[in-house]
């Protein structure tokens, strides 16, 4: 069986042609899937009975089962979805004054090994397909009845390590005939896979690129993020400068502040030096403690001092709100789960 939600509109047109149908059927199917959000081919009533039957027999709608849903005191919701192959992934819905943001997962597990992130401690299993990424949005919208307005690729996994499926998912999310969320409301966060940053710059997609920087020296960054042994800070910053030059888009840098690790004035000074003159924004994240993690959150005072230093020296910096930490839904707290290994569903 093929997953019908794996195709972007152009690909679905080709697929329809390959089964002897007119390409405009793809647009009709897109509308049913992403605007009407039907849960069976049978409901696609402007398709012939015969075509509905062919679709039914050859394609799946891949709808997730909710294994668990938790709600934090701030209204953040965390879903554990059964993705129908024995694995479970987490997706988070956050409510902001400007609308709802969804944090989607891109891989079952993660290969990056960042020392401060809970998505790491568990082995990598596989990439999610485009359909499996898109389905997270549909499942959350179906469950809550809300319309998601922002998508952040900041759940489990490294989006640029699942490049093709992530790009394809963005095309479905962004298409006015698909989920119809503007590219400027879509952010991809990466630990810094430099060649893929160059590829992304060529895609002509207006989404926001966020870089998980977290440290300003190679020594410290390599200690926190093994990917830094492959792509050093200088290369990463150069890639960002080239990305900005090519796309004219502002890049975001994420910097998780950990006590006595990367939160003193010297670090702030180095960060200013590193980013000076770039069209960028720094998102400071009070680091969230994870099980067995050695990093702890900086004091509020230090976090504010760090922010003020950056702002006073020409770098726009804001502190990310800590949403969902009481249900382990905050940055770095999501984990892949195996359905068998966790018995309290
Ligand atoms: N793999 C991608 C996206 C997932 S993480 C990436 O590395 O960017 C989304 C953000 O949360 C990243 O900036 C990540 O570094 C950060 N993060 C991970 N663990 C964290 C923790 N314990 N506390 C705060 N932020 C964390």
PDB file of C-alpha atoms in Angstrom, residues 5 37-40 60-65 82 84 135 142:
ATOM      1  CA  UNK A   5      -0.266  11.837   1.975  1.00  0.00           C
ATOM      2  CA  UNK A  37      -9.957  16.472   6.317  1.00  0.00           C
ATOM      3  CA  UNK A  38     -12.054  13.404   5.546  1.00  0.00           C
ATOM      4  CA  UNK A  39     -11.072  10.086   7.035  1.00  0.00           C
ATOM      5  CA  UNK A  40     -12.103   7.762   4.218  1.00  0.00           C
ATOM      6  CA  UNK A  60      -3.675   4.290   2.874  1.00  0.00           C
ATOM      7  CA  UNK A  61      -4.829   7.435   4.654  1.00  0.00           C
ATOM      8  CA  UNK A  62      -2.406   6.614   7.431  1.00  0.00           C
ATOM      9  CA  UNK A  63      -4.407   8.076  10.294  1.00  0.00           C
ATOM     10  CA  UNK A  64      -2.731   7.999  13.656  1.00  0.00           C
ATOM     11  CA  UNK A  65      -4.184   6.626  16.841  1.00  0.00           C
ATOM     12  CA  UNK A  82       0.856   5.322  17.291  1.00  0.00           C
ATOM     13  CA  UNK A  84       1.137   2.161  12.888  1.00  0.00           C
ATOM     14  CA  UNK A 135      -0.381  13.572   9.430  1.00  0.00           C
ATOM     15  CA  UNK A 142      -8.907  16.732  14.012  1.00  0.00           C
TER      16      UNK A 142
END
